mmCIF file of C-alpha atoms in Angstrom:
data_model
loop_
_atom_site.group_PDB
_atom_site.id
_atom_site.type_symbol
_atom_site.label_atom_id
_atom_site.label_comp_id
_atom_site.label_asym_id
_atom_site.label_seq_id
_atom_site.Cartn_x
_atom_site.Cartn_y
_atom_site.Cartn_z
ATOM 1 C CA UNK A 353 0.024 -0.097 -0.214
ATOM 2 C CA UNK A 354 1.332 3.365 -1.029
ATOM 3 C CA UNK A 355 2.429 5.819 1.952
ATOM 4 C CA UNK A 356 -0.271 8.285 2.567
ATOM 5 C CA UNK A 357 2.124 11.142 2.177
ATOM 6 C CA UNK A 358 3.213 9.892 -1.398
ATOM 7 C CA UNK A 359 -0.532 9.438 -2.278
ATOM 8 C CA UNK A 360 -0.922 13.190 -1.467
ATOM 9 C CA UNK A 361 2.212 14.370 -3.314
ATOM 10 C CA UNK A 362 0.961 12.222 -6.418
ATOM 11 C CA UNK A 363 -2.409 13.707 -6.566
ATOM 12 C CA UNK A 364 -1.107 17.239 -6.475
ATOM 13 C CA UNK A 365 1.363 16.403 -9.262
ATOM 14 C CA UNK A 366 -1.430 14.988 -11.430
ATOM 15 C CA UNK A 367 -3.758 18.026 -10.603
ATOM 16 C CA UNK A 368 -0.896 20.304 -12.203
ATOM 17 C CA UNK A 369 0.018 18.172 -15.160
ATOM 18 C CA UNK A 370 -3.377 16.184 -15.697
ATOM 19 C CA UNK A 371 -6.167 18.057 -14.832
ATOM 20 C CA UNK A 372 -6.807 20.055 -18.069
ATOM 21 C CA UNK A 373 -6.111 17.609 -21.251
ATOM 22 C CA UNK A 374 -3.798 19.182 -23.557
ATOM 23 C CA UNK A 375 -2.518 21.682 -20.768
ATOM 24 C CA UNK A 376 0.417 21.351 -18.311
ATOM 25 C CA UNK A 377 0.667 23.764 -15.595
ATOM 26 C CA UNK A 378 4.343 24.418 -14.699
ATOM 27 C CA UNK A 379 5.339 24.808 -11.338
ATOM 28 C CA UNK A 380 6.396 28.582 -11.530
ATOM 29 C CA UNK A 381 3.099 29.087 -12.888
ATOM 30 C CA UNK A 382 1.288 27.567 -9.745
ATOM 31 C CA UNK A 383 3.811 29.119 -7.334
ATOM 32 C CA UNK A 384 3.130 32.610 -8.450
ATOM 33 C CA UNK A 385 -0.867 31.867 -8.228
ATOM 34 C CA UNK A 386 -0.313 30.652 -4.701
ATOM 35 C CA UNK A 387 2.256 33.303 -3.671
ATOM 36 C CA UNK A 388 4.932 30.617 -2.468
ATOM 37 C CA UNK A 389 8.150 29.482 -3.636
ATOM 38 C CA UNK A 390 8.939 26.952 -6.634
ATOM 39 C CA UNK A 391 10.978 24.515 -4.231
ATOM 40 C CA UNK A 392 7.893 24.350 -2.017
ATOM 41 C CA UNK A 393 5.619 23.562 -4.669
ATOM 42 C CA UNK A 394 8.284 20.723 -5.335
ATOM 43 C CA UNK A 395 8.317 19.680 -1.801
ATOM 44 C CA UNK A 396 4.518 19.042 -1.876
ATOM 45 C CA UNK A 397 5.041 17.012 -5.047
ATOM 46 C CA UNK A 398 8.244 14.843 -4.085
ATOM 47 C CA UNK A 399 7.049 11.373 -3.438
ATOM 48 C CA UNK A 400 10.609 10.315 -2.159
ATOM 49 C CA UNK A 401 10.217 12.748 0.981
ATOM 50 C CA UNK A 402 6.537 14.520 0.631
ATOM 51 C CA UNK A 403 5.820 17.786 2.631
ATOM 52 C CA UNK A 404 2.169 18.084 3.474
ATOM 53 C CA UNK A 405 0.582 21.503 2.483
ATOM 54 C CA UNK A 406 -1.367 23.473 5.276
ATOM 55 C CA UNK A 407 -5.364 23.416 4.951
ATOM 56 C CA UNK A 408 -5.115 26.684 3.164
ATOM 57 C CA UNK A 409 -2.992 25.930 0.620
ATOM 58 C CA UNK A 410 -5.317 22.960 -0.420
ATOM 59 C CA UNK A 411 -8.373 25.081 -0.463
ATOM 60 C CA UNK A 412 -6.287 27.214 -2.811
ATOM 61 C CA UNK A 413 -5.500 23.980 -4.866
ATOM 62 C CA UNK A 414 -9.190 22.957 -5.074
ATOM 63 C CA UNK A 415 -10.298 26.620 -6.120
ATOM 64 C CA UNK A 416 -7.769 26.705 -9.040
ATOM 65 C CA UNK A 417 -8.212 23.401 -10.650
ATOM 66 C CA UNK A 418 -12.058 23.376 -10.299
ATOM 67 C CA UNK A 419 -12.131 25.461 -13.504
ATOM 68 C CA UNK A 420 -10.034 25.947 -16.666
ATOM 69 C CA UNK A 421 -10.967 29.513 -16.287
ATOM 70 C CA UNK A 422 -8.366 29.773 -13.898
ATOM 71 C CA UNK A 423 -6.037 29.975 -16.806
ATOM 72 C CA UNK A 424 -5.451 33.699 -18.134
ATOM 73 C CA UNK A 425 -3.056 34.946 -20.645
ATOM 74 C CA UNK A 426 -0.650 32.089 -20.071
ATOM 75 C CA UNK A 427 -0.634 32.555 -16.179
ATOM 76 C CA UNK A 428 -2.708 31.141 -13.560
ATOM 77 C CA UNK A 429 -5.040 33.260 -11.741
ATOM 78 C CA UNK A 430 -7.247 31.928 -8.975
ATOM 79 C CA UNK A 431 -11.066 32.894 -9.354
ATOM 80 C CA UNK A 432 -13.233 34.408 -6.170
ATOM 81 C CA UNK A 433 -15.531 31.769 -5.122
ATOM 82 C CA UNK A 434 -18.519 34.084 -5.885
ATOM 83 C CA UNK A 435 -17.458 33.707 -9.486
ATOM 84 C CA UNK A 436 -17.698 30.021 -10.019
ATOM 85 C CA UNK A 437 -20.670 28.347 -11.571
ATOM 86 C CA UNK A 438 -22.792 25.599 -9.604
ATOM 87 C CA UNK A 439 -20.817 22.855 -11.624
ATOM 88 C CA UNK A 440 -17.437 24.384 -10.659
ATOM 89 C CA UNK A 441 -18.252 24.752 -7.092
ATOM 90 C CA UNK A 442 -19.430 21.363 -6.968
ATOM 91 C CA UNK A 443 -16.049 19.907 -8.416
ATOM 92 C CA UNK A 444 -14.305 22.639 -5.833
ATOM 93 C CA UNK A 445 -15.850 20.785 -3.149
ATOM 94 C CA UNK A 446 -15.231 17.320 -4.577
ATOM 95 C CA UNK A 447 -11.353 18.179 -4.735
ATOM 96 C CA UNK A 448 -11.381 19.767 -1.503
ATOM 97 C CA UNK A 449 -12.649 16.663 0.183
ATOM 98 C CA UNK A 450 -10.279 14.687 -1.655
ATOM 99 C CA UNK A 451 -7.245 16.448 -1.000
ATOM 100 C CA UNK A 452 -8.381 16.982 2.787
ATOM 101 C CA UNK A 453 -8.773 13.325 3.309
ATOM 102 C CA UNK A 454 -5.375 12.765 1.664
ATOM 103 C CA UNK A 455 -3.924 15.120 4.037
ATOM 104 C CA UNK A 456 -5.524 13.722 7.082
ATOM 105 C CA UNK A 457 -4.201 10.172 6.127
ATOM 106 C CA UNK A 458 -0.798 11.716 5.630
ATOM 107 C CA UNK A 459 -0.630 13.341 9.106
ATOM 108 C CA UNK A 460 -1.593 10.042 10.665
ATOM 109 C CA UNK A 461 1.283 8.683 9.228
ATOM 110 C CA UNK A 462 3.587 11.173 10.674
ATOM 111 C CA UNK A 463 3.838 13.466 7.907
ATOM 112 C CA UNK A 464 2.840 16.588 9.611
ATOM 113 C CA UNK A 465 5.051 19.871 9.061
ATOM 114 C CA UNK A 466 6.182 21.885 11.571
ATOM 115 C CA UNK A 467 4.298 24.791 10.475
ATOM 116 C CA UNK A 468 0.716 24.345 8.692
ATOM 117 C CA UNK A 469 -2.270 26.478 10.196
ATOM 118 C CA UNK A 470 -0.600 27.640 13.363
ATOM 119 C CA UNK A 471 -4.147 28.178 14.755
ATOM 120 C CA UNK A 472 -5.357 24.615 13.881
ATOM 121 C CA UNK A 473 -4.581 21.761 16.682
ATOM 122 C CA UNK A 474 -5.178 18.423 14.794
ATOM 123 C CA UNK A 475 -5.283 16.478 18.107
ATOM 124 C CA UNK A 476 -8.449 17.877 19.374
ATOM 125 C CA UNK A 477 -7.054 18.933 22.890
ATOM 126 C CA UNK A 478 -7.883 22.000 25.062
ATOM 127 C CA UNK A 479 -6.612 25.289 24.186
ATOM 128 C CA UNK A 480 -6.356 27.858 26.621
ATOM 129 C CA UNK A 481 -5.888 31.472 25.947
ATOM 130 C CA UNK A 482 -4.263 33.559 28.779
ATOM 131 C CA UNK A 483 -4.907 37.394 28.772
ATOM 132 C CA UNK A 484 -3.847 39.639 31.294
ATOM 133 C CA UNK A 485 -6.245 41.180 33.822
ATOM 134 C CA UNK A 486 -6.197 45.033 33.992
ATOM 135 C CA UNK A 487 -4.499 46.658 37.165
ATOM 136 C CA UNK A 488 -6.784 47.425 39.978
ATOM 137 C CA UNK A 489 -6.540 50.990 39.580
ATOM 138 C CA UNK A 490 -7.665 51.035 36.095
ATOM 139 C CA UNK A 491 -10.421 48.924 36.772
ATOM 140 C CA UNK A 492 -11.602 51.114 39.470
ATOM 141 C CA UNK A 493 -12.333 53.919 36.713
ATOM 142 C CA UNK A 494 -14.326 51.666 34.660
ATOM 143 C CA UNK A 495 -18.269 50.732 34.791
ATOM 144 C CA UNK A 496 -19.349 47.084 35.014
ATOM 145 C CA UNK A 497 -16.276 45.461 36.302
ATOM 146 C CA UNK A 498 -17.634 45.267 40.130
ATOM 147 C CA UNK A 499 -19.001 41.424 40.137
ATOM 148 C CA UNK A 500 -21.703 42.522 42.295
ATOM 149 C CA UNK A 501 -23.009 45.095 39.766
ATOM 150 C CA UNK A 502 -26.129 43.776 38.200
ATOM 151 C CA UNK A 503 -24.618 44.808 34.555
ATOM 152 C CA UNK A 504 -21.273 43.312 35.421
ATOM 153 C CA UNK A 505 -19.106 42.482 32.091
ATOM 154 C CA UNK A 506 -16.453 39.969 33.262
ATOM 155 C CA UNK A 507 -14.500 40.571 29.629
ATOM 156 C CA UNK A 508 -14.414 43.999 30.670
ATOM 157 C CA UNK A 509 -11.564 43.161 33.340
ATOM 158 C CA UNK A 510 -9.091 41.586 30.483
ATOM 159 C CA UNK A 511 -6.389 43.668 28.917
ATOM 160 C CA UNK A 512 -5.798 43.076 25.008
ATOM 161 C CA UNK A 513 -9.527 42.386 24.612
ATOM 162 C CA UNK A 514 -9.425 43.113 20.683
ATOM 163 C CA UNK A 515 -6.675 40.450 20.489
ATOM 164 C CA UNK A 516 -8.757 37.965 22.703
ATOM 165 C CA UNK A 517 -11.962 38.551 20.632
ATOM 166 C CA UNK A 518 -10.025 38.148 17.533
ATOM 167 C CA UNK A 519 -8.385 34.672 18.307
ATOM 168 C CA UNK A 520 -10.950 33.205 20.322
ATOM 169 C CA UNK A 521 -13.741 33.003 17.634
ATOM 170 C CA UNK A 522 -10.981 31.776 15.054
ATOM 171 C CA UNK A 523 -9.412 29.288 17.240
ATOM 172 C CA UNK A 524 -12.820 27.712 18.075
ATOM 173 C CA UNK A 525 -13.894 27.783 14.156
ATOM 174 C CA UNK A 526 -10.714 25.987 13.360
ATOM 175 C CA UNK A 527 -10.875 23.239 16.084
ATOM 176 C CA UNK A 528 -14.474 22.432 16.510
ATOM 177 C CA UNK A 529 -13.323 19.368 18.534
ATOM 178 C CA UNK A 530 -11.370 21.329 21.266
ATOM 179 C CA UNK A 531 -12.516 22.938 24.296
ATOM 180 C CA UNK A 532 -11.346 26.500 24.058
ATOM 181 C CA UNK A 533 -11.042 28.365 27.308
ATOM 182 C CA UNK A 534 -9.988 31.880 28.166
ATOM 183 C CA UNK A 535 -8.264 32.776 31.624
ATOM 184 C CA UNK A 536 -6.368 35.755 33.325
ATOM 185 C CA UNK A 537 -3.015 34.099 34.810
ATOM 186 C CA UNK A 538 -4.311 34.233 38.398
ATOM 187 C CA UNK A 539 -7.315 31.950 37.273
ATOM 188 C CA UNK A 540 -4.994 29.323 35.746
ATOM 189 C CA UNK A 541 -5.065 25.624 36.968
ATOM 190 C CA UNK A 542 -2.426 23.156 36.537
ATOM 191 C CA UNK A 543 -4.095 21.428 33.873
ATOM 192 C CA UNK A 544 -4.521 24.578 32.101
ATOM 193 C CA UNK A 545 -0.769 25.063 31.775
ATOM 194 C CA UNK A 546 -0.409 21.937 29.987
ATOM 195 C CA UNK A 547 -3.036 22.570 27.527
ATOM 196 C CA UNK A 548 -2.088 23.997 24.302
ATOM 197 C CA UNK A 549 -1.333 27.471 25.601
ATOM 198 C CA UNK A 550 -1.821 31.065 23.792
ATOM 199 C CA UNK A 551 -0.365 33.677 25.627
ATOM 200 C CA UNK A 552 -1.467 37.371 24.978
ATOM 201 C CA UNK A 553 0.118 40.641 25.747
ATOM 202 C CA UNK A 554 3.451 41.286 27.400
ATOM 203 C CA UNK A 555 5.577 40.705 30.520
ATOM 204 C CA UNK A 556 4.164 44.013 32.290
ATOM 205 C CA UNK A 557 0.884 42.807 32.992
ATOM 206 C CA UNK A 558 0.673 38.955 31.971
ATOM 207 C CA UNK A 559 3.324 37.527 34.351
ATOM 208 C CA UNK A 560 2.686 34.058 32.861
ATOM 209 C CA UNK A 561 4.693 35.644 29.675
ATOM 210 C CA UNK A 562 7.416 36.645 31.971
ATOM 211 C CA UNK A 563 7.699 33.303 33.593
ATOM 212 C CA UNK A 564 7.529 31.428 30.007
ATOM 213 C CA UNK A 565 10.515 33.827 28.825
ATOM 214 C CA UNK A 566 12.585 32.775 31.724
ATOM 215 C CA UNK A 567 11.862 29.131 31.476
ATOM 216 C CA UNK A 568 12.587 28.992 27.677
ATOM 217 C CA UNK A 569 15.517 31.059 27.829
ATOM 218 C CA UNK A 570 14.475 32.811 24.728
ATOM 219 C CA UNK A 571 16.855 35.443 22.947
ATOM 220 C CA UNK A 572 14.409 38.012 22.988
ATOM 221 C CA UNK A 573 13.632 40.322 25.909
ATOM 222 C CA UNK A 574 10.864 42.912 26.632
ATOM 223 C CA UNK A 575 12.234 45.760 28.540
ATOM 224 C CA UNK A 576 9.269 48.333 30.366
ATOM 225 C CA UNK A 577 11.405 51.130 30.253
ATOM 226 C CA UNK A 578 8.651 53.610 29.991
ATOM 227 C CA UNK A 579 10.166 56.272 31.401
ATOM 228 C CA UNK A 580 13.503 55.722 29.342
ATOM 229 C CA UNK A 581 14.720 58.254 26.662
ATOM 230 C CA UNK A 582 13.281 56.056 24.085
ATOM 231 C CA UNK A 583 10.797 54.196 25.946
ATOM 232 C CA UNK A 584 10.120 50.587 26.235
ATOM 233 C CA UNK A 585 11.550 47.977 23.724
ATOM 234 C CA UNK A 586 12.121 44.513 22.623
ATOM 235 C CA UNK A 587 15.721 43.559 22.602
ATOM 236 C CA UNK A 588 17.791 40.733 20.743
ATOM 237 C CA UNK A 589 21.437 40.742 21.558
ATOM 238 C CA UNK A 590 22.728 43.967 21.369
ATOM 239 C CA UNK A 591 19.808 45.403 19.266
ATOM 240 C CA UNK A 592 17.014 47.392 20.626
ATOM 241 C CA UNK A 593 13.623 47.843 18.933
ATOM 242 C CA UNK A 594 11.508 50.522 19.688
ATOM 243 C CA UNK A 595 7.695 51.626 18.978
ATOM 244 C CA UNK A 596 7.336 54.761 17.077
ATOM 245 C CA UNK A 597 5.343 57.542 18.474
ATOM 246 C CA UNK A 598 4.766 60.898 17.109
ATOM 247 C CA UNK A 599 3.234 63.623 19.388
ATOM 248 C CA UNK A 600 2.349 60.827 21.881
ATOM 249 C CA UNK A 601 0.459 58.856 19.120
ATOM 250 C CA UNK A 602 1.266 55.168 18.203
ATOM 251 C CA UNK A 603 2.519 54.929 14.516
ATOM 252 C CA UNK A 604 4.471 51.686 14.636
ATOM 253 C CA UNK A 605 4.441 49.154 17.269
ATOM 254 C CA UNK A 606 6.939 45.992 17.815
ATOM 255 C CA UNK A 607 5.578 42.891 18.278
ATOM 256 C CA UNK A 608 6.590 39.039 18.952
ATOM 257 C CA UNK A 609 5.164 35.890 17.579
ATOM 258 C CA UNK A 610 6.475 32.700 18.988
ATOM 259 C CA UNK A 611 5.361 29.079 18.548
ATOM 260 C CA UNK A 612 7.243 25.942 20.170
ATOM 261 C CA UNK A 613 6.430 23.198 22.382
ATOM 262 C CA UNK A 614 4.733 23.902 25.784
ATOM 263 C CA UNK A 615 7.505 24.007 28.211
ATOM 264 C CA UNK A 616 5.182 22.289 30.838
ATOM 265 C CA UNK A 617 3.825 19.653 28.525
ATOM 266 C CA UNK A 618 6.093 18.612 25.469
ATOM 267 C CA UNK A 619 3.222 17.143 23.521
ATOM 268 C CA UNK A 620 1.119 20.572 23.249
ATOM 269 C CA UNK A 621 2.141 23.813 21.997
ATOM 270 C CA UNK A 622 3.038 27.313 23.282
ATOM 271 C CA UNK A 623 2.149 30.213 21.335
ATOM 272 C CA UNK A 624 3.025 33.877 22.169
ATOM 273 C CA UNK A 625 1.529 37.166 20.420
ATOM 274 C CA UNK A 626 3.115 39.925 22.337
ATOM 275 C CA UNK A 627 3.394 43.671 21.326
ATOM 276 C CA UNK A 628 4.771 46.535 23.200
ATOM 277 C CA UNK A 629 1.432 48.150 23.105
ATOM 278 C CA UNK A 630 -2.276 46.407 22.845
ATOM 279 C CA UNK A 631 -2.127 47.460 19.141
ATOM 280 C CA UNK A 632 0.712 45.309 18.503
ATOM 281 C CA UNK A 633 -0.682 42.408 20.195
ATOM 282 C CA UNK A 634 -3.592 42.671 18.045
ATOM 283 C CA UNK A 635 -1.461 43.143 14.629
ATOM 284 C CA UNK A 636 0.309 39.957 15.137
ATOM 285 C CA UNK A 637 -2.552 38.118 16.069
ATOM 286 C CA UNK A 638 -4.309 39.338 13.238
ATOM 287 C CA UNK A 639 -1.406 38.313 10.893
ATOM 288 C CA UNK A 640 -2.847 34.619 10.926
ATOM 289 C CA UNK A 641 -6.377 35.437 11.197
ATOM 290 C CA UNK A 642 -7.121 38.226 8.848
ATOM 291 C CA UNK A 643 -8.604 36.424 5.411
ATOM 292 C CA UNK A 644 -6.613 38.758 3.413
ATOM 293 C CA UNK A 645 -3.335 37.874 4.738
ATOM 294 C CA UNK A 646 -3.456 34.932 6.734
ATOM 295 C CA UNK A 647 -2.874 32.445 3.908
ATOM 296 C CA UNK A 648 0.152 34.255 2.715
ATOM 297 C CA UNK A 649 1.759 34.889 6.110
ATOM 298 C CA UNK A 650 0.801 30.994 7.080
ATOM 299 C CA UNK A 651 3.027 30.408 3.865
ATOM 300 C CA UNK A 652 5.633 32.341 4.324
ATOM 301 C CA UNK A 653 6.058 30.874 8.093
ATOM 302 C CA UNK A 654 6.017 27.263 6.368
ATOM 303 C CA UNK A 655 8.240 28.212 4.084
ATOM 304 C CA UNK A 656 11.012 29.869 6.188
ATOM 305 C CA UNK A 657 10.376 27.546 9.527
ATOM 306 C CA UNK A 658 9.314 24.095 8.399
ATOM 307 C CA UNK A 659 10.994 21.411 10.290
ATOM 308 C CA UNK A 660 11.966 23.955 12.948
ATOM 309 C CA UNK A 661 10.748 22.872 16.312
ATOM 310 C CA UNK A 662 10.651 26.298 17.818
ATOM 311 C CA UNK A 663 10.398 29.623 16.047
ATOM 312 C CA UNK A 664 10.013 33.358 16.531
ATOM 313 C CA UNK A 665 9.501 36.455 14.523
ATOM 314 C CA UNK A 666 9.705 40.069 15.708
ATOM 315 C CA UNK A 667 8.164 42.360 13.361
ATOM 316 C CA UNK A 668 6.541 45.936 13.014
ATOM 317 C CA UNK A 669 2.890 46.691 13.268
ATOM 318 C CA UNK A 670 1.893 49.860 11.657
ATOM 319 C CA UNK A 671 -0.978 52.097 12.768
ATOM 320 C CA UNK A 672 -2.440 54.300 10.375
ATOM 321 C CA UNK A 673 -5.162 56.875 11.575
ATOM 322 C CA UNK A 674 -5.590 55.002 14.951
ATOM 323 C CA UNK A 675 -6.339 51.668 13.219
ATOM 324 C CA UNK A 676 -4.059 48.624 13.201
ATOM 325 C CA UNK A 677 -2.620 47.275 9.672
ATOM 326 C CA UNK A 678 -2.407 43.654 9.497
ATOM 327 C CA UNK A 679 1.306 42.920 8.938
ATOM 328 C CA UNK A 680 2.401 41.373 5.934
ATOM 329 C CA UNK A 681 5.178 39.269 6.655
ATOM 330 C CA UNK A 682 6.133 38.590 3.029
ATOM 331 C CA UNK A 683 7.249 42.375 2.896
ATOM 332 C CA UNK A 684 11.076 42.447 4.290
ATOM 333 C CA UNK A 685 10.951 46.063 5.759
ATOM 334 C CA UNK A 686 8.407 44.576 8.335
ATOM 335 C CA UNK A 687 10.299 41.616 9.637
ATOM 336 C CA UNK A 688 13.045 42.798 12.347
ATOM 337 C CA UNK A 689 14.294 39.527 13.587
ATOM 338 C CA UNK A 690 13.746 35.781 12.537
ATOM 339 C CA UNK A 691 14.662 33.061 14.929
ATOM 340 C CA UNK A 692 16.314 30.701 14.301
ATOM 341 C CA UNK A 693 18.438 32.952 12.250
#
């Protein structure tokens, strides 16, 4: 019986070469359409040592190869789903089910890549999102935070509420078999620490983030020098990376994305989304949830860090007219530090 990873690799190659009689799609054409590298396409088709694409890439394959109309002026341009005919939509669904079944079989044979969809945990285990609690002096100025108030709203006590709201729904959607819980650090039980952990926010208010930085001996430090000449910053070695403020308004934050094994349970994962300010935390969380950028950023992570057990990216998060702009990690000018080098 053929290895499951080989079966998926073979099917992807068949789609490229045989889906449309008389037309062979070249790897550079497909790479351009998927916004990935040609070697990455080759690795997915390599039956000798197959790499398993993330779900988002298989969705793109199904969208492209469900209609010959994807061919345009000698190139390959995916249509929007809304542009598909009923027959093309049916074929897309059929192709996607087939590819996802092959992917599931490949993963069950130990073929999983280090980086697929970072917010999809295929084991169905519990996911715990840890978000800091606002300081008491802040809470004292806010309505509805007193538990004795009939209109008490528990979520008002959370810091980084934008990022929490963004991630909680996204993780639940991609992990319907998993229990997804949210806690502040002081609410955590031992069983929570040994789940898939997602830490939101920095070391100033989220002391679990501070503990994890120390336990993992990460090459990054978050220094809360708010009264210093240039303010708080991330450091990597001798380099310092400061947010940019103009007349007291944040124009550009600095944020860390980290993924690796959970230091409290090697069979689970740890993910950190941490900006110097709340907008940076939101931006780095949205990098892998925003429908416009998540596939592109996931592909970049996969291409850059596949096979690496733990990795981190320190990047800029731009703020325009008070609004967070989702970072595009394929832009060199936004990436500050990639670890491992």
